[in-house]
Short mmCIF file of C-alpha atoms in Angstrom, two decimals:
data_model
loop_
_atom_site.label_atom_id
_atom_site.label_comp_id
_atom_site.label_asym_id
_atom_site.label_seq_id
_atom_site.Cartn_x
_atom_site.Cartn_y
_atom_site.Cartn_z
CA UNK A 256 9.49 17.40 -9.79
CA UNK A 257 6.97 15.96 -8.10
CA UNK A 258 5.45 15.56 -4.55
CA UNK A 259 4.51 12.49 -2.91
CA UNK A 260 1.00 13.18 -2.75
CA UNK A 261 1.28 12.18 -6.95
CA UNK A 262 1.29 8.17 -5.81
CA UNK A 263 3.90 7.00 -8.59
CA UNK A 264 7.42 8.89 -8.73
CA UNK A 265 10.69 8.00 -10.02
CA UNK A 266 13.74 7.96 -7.79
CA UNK A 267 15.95 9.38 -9.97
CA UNK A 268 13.55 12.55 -11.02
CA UNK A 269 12.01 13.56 -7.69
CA UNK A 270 12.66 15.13 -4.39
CA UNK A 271 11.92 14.43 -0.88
CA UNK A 272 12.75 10.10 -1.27
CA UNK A 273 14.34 10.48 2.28
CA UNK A 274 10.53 10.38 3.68
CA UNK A 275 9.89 6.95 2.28
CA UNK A 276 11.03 3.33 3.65
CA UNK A 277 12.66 2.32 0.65
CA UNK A 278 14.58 -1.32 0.84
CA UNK A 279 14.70 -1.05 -2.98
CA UNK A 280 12.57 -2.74 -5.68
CA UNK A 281 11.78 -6.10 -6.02
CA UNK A 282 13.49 -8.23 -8.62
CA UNK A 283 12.09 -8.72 -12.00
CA UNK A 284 10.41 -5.27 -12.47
CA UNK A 285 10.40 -3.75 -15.90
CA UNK A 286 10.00 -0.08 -14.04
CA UNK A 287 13.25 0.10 -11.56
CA UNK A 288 12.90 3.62 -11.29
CA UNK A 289 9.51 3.22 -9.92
CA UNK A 290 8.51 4.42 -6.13
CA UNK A 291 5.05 3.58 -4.62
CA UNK A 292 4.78 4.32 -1.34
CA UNK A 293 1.69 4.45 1.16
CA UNK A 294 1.37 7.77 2.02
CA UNK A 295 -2.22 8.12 3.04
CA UNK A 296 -4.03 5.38 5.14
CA UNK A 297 -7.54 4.51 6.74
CA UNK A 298 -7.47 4.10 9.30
CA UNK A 299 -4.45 5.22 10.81
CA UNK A 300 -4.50 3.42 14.20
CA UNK A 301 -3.06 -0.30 13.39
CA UNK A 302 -1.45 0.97 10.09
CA UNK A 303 1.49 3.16 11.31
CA UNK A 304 3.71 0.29 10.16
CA UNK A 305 2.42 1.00 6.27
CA UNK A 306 2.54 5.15 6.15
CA UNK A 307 5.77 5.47 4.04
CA UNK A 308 6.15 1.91 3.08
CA UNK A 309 7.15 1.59 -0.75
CA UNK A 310 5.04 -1.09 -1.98
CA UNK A 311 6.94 -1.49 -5.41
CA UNK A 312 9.90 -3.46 -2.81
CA UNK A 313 8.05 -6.91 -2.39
CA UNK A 314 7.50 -8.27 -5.21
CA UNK A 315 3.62 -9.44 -4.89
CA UNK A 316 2.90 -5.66 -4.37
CA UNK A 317 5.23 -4.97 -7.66
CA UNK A 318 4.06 -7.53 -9.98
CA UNK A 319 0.12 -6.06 -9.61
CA UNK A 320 1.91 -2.57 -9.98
CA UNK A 321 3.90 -3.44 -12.90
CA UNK A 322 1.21 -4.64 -14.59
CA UNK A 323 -1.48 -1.36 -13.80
CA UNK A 324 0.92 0.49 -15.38
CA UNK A 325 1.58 -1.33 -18.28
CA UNK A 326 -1.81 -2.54 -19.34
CA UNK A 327 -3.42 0.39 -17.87
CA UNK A 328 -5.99 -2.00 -15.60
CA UNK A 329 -7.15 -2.39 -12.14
CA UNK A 330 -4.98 -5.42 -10.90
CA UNK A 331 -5.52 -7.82 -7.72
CA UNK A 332 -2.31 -8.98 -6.04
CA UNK A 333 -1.47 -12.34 -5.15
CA UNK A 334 -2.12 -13.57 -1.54
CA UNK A 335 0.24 -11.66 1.07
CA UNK A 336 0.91 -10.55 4.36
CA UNK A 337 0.54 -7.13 4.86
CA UNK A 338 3.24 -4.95 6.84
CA UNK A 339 0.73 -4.04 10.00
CA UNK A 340 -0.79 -7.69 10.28
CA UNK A 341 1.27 -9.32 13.22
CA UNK A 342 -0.66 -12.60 12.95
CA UNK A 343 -0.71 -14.95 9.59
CA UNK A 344 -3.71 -13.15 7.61
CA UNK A 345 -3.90 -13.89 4.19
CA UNK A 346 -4.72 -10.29 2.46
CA UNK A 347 -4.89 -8.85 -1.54
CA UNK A 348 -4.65 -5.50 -3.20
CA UNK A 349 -6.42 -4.49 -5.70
CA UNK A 350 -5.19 -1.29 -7.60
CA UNK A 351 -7.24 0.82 -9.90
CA UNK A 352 -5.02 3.46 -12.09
CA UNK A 353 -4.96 7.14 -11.74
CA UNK A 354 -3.87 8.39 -15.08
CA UNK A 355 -2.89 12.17 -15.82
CA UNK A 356 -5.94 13.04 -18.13
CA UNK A 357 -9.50 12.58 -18.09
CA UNK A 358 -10.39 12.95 -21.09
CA UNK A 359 -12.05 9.45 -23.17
CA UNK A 360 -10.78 10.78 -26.10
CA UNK A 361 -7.30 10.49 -25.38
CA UNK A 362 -5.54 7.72 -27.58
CA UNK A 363 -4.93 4.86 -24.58
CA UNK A 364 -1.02 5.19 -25.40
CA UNK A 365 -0.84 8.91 -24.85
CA UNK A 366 -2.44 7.75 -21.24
CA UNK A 367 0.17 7.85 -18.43
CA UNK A 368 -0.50 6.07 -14.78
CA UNK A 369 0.31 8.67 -12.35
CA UNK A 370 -0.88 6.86 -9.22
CA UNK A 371 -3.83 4.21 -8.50
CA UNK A 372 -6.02 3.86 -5.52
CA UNK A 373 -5.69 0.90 -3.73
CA UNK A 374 -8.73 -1.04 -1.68
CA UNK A 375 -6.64 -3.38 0.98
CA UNK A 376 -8.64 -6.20 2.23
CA UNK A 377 -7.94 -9.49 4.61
CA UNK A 378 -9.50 -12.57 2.71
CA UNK A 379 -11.13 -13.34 6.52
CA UNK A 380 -13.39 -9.86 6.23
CA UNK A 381 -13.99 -10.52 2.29
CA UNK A 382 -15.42 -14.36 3.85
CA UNK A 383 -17.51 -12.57 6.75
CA UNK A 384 -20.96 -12.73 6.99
CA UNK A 385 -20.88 -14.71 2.95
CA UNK A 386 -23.15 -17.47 4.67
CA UNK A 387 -26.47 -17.20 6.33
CA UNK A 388 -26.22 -18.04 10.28
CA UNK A 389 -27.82 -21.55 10.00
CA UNK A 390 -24.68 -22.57 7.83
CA UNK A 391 -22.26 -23.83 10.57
CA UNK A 392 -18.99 -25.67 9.34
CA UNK A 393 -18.04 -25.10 5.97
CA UNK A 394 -14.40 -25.13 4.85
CA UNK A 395 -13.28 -23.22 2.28
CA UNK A 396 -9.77 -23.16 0.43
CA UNK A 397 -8.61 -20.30 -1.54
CA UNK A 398 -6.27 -20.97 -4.01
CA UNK A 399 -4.48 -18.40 -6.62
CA UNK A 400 -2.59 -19.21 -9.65
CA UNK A 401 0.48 -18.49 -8.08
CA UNK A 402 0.12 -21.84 -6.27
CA UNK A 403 -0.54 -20.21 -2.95
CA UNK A 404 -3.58 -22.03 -0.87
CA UNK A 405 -5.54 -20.95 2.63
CA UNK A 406 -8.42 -22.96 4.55
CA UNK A 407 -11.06 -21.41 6.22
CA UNK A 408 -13.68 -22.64 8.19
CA UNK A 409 -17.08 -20.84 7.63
CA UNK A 410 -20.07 -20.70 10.56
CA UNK A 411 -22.51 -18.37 9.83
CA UNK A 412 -20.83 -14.97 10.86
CA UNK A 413 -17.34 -16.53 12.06
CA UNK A 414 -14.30 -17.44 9.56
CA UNK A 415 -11.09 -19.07 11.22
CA UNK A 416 -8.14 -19.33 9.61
CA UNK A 417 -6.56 -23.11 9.89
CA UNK A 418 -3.74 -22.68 8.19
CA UNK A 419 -1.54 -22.89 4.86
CA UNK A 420 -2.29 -25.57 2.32
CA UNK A 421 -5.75 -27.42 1.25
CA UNK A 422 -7.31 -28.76 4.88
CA UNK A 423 -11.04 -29.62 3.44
CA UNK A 424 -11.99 -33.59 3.71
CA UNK A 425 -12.05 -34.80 0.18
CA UNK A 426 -15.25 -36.69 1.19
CA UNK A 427 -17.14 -33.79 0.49
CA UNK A 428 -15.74 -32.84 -3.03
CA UNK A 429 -18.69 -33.22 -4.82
CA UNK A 430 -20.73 -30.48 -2.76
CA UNK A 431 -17.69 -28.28 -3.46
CA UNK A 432 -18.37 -24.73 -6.45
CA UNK A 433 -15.87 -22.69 -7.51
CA UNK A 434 -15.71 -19.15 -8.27
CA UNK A 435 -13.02 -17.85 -10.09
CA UNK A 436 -11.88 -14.70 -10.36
CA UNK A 437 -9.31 -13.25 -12.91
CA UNK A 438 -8.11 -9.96 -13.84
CA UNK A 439 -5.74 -8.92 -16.99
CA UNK A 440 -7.68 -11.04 -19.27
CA UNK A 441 -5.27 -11.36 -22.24
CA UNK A 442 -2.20 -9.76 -21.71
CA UNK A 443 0.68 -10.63 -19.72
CA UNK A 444 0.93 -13.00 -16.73
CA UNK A 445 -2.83 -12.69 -14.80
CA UNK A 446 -3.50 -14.12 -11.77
CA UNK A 447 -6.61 -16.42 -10.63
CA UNK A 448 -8.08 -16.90 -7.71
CA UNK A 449 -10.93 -20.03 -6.81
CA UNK A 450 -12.62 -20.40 -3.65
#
């Protein structure tokens, strides 16, 4: 058996699930068995609402978990709403896997995810400060593969959220760039995002 503190147990093989919100796992999931819940936090004032949550149960959170553990890669979730956010902010995971050895010389299939430490981040903090303060009124739109789509307006220090959907005026299209960004190259079902 193992404790919580491990990151990635199995219902069916450990002890001590009655200390974890559990509404069950999303559909779709190749690892049913699978429990992740958040059992350390930073910090904690804001975030009660996530201590204990099991994020393998909505299914952006279990997608990007499902595939950590089978390609054995850091993975970005799609765009959600996390449990302690009252107000609409668009937000991502990324996870980066724990495995049960350290050693490089271990054959990548003998390798076992054990757990993964996850950086949580609102898309609003990750726009902050990206202009210089002389840039006042840019709108940006960030779109992932998964057809999701937020505006932002962009002054210097300040990012607004406006809202769901593609707000920018189409006049200025040919000012716009676009950075992509992609994880699980290769493999599987990846997802992109462009600002």
């Amino acid at each position: 058996n193992r404790t919580v503190s491990f990151g990635i147990y199995s219902r069916s093989r450990d002890e001590n699930r009655d200390v974890i919100y559990d509404p069950g796992h999303a559909p779709g999931s190749a690892y049913t068995d699978v429990m992740v819940p958040v059992w350390q936090i930073a910090p904690i004032k804001t975030n009660e609402k996530a201590v204990m949550f099991n994020q393998h149960s909505e299914t952006n959170r279990q997608q990007a978990l499902d595939h950590m553990m089978q390609h054995k890669v850091p993975t970005l979730t799609a765009i959600l709403q996390l449990v302690q956010d009252v107000e609409i902010r668009p937000s991502s995971i990324l996870f980066y896997p724990v495995f049960d050895t350290f050693s490089s010389i271990v054959d990548d299939e003998e390798q076992h995810v054990v757990g993964s430490v996850s950086i949580v981040f609102s898309w609003d903090t990750l726009l902050n400060r990206i202009l210089p303060d002389y840039i006042k009124g840019m709108i940006c739109v960030l779109q992932s593969s998964t057809g999701q789509e937020f505006s932002y307006s962009i002054s210097g220090n300040t990012v607004m959220l406006l809202g769901e959907g593609d707000q920018h005026d189409a006049k200025y299209d040919k000012y716009g760039q676009h950075v992509q960004a992609k994880l699980l190259e290769g493999k599987g079902k990846r997802i992109t995002y462009q600002l």
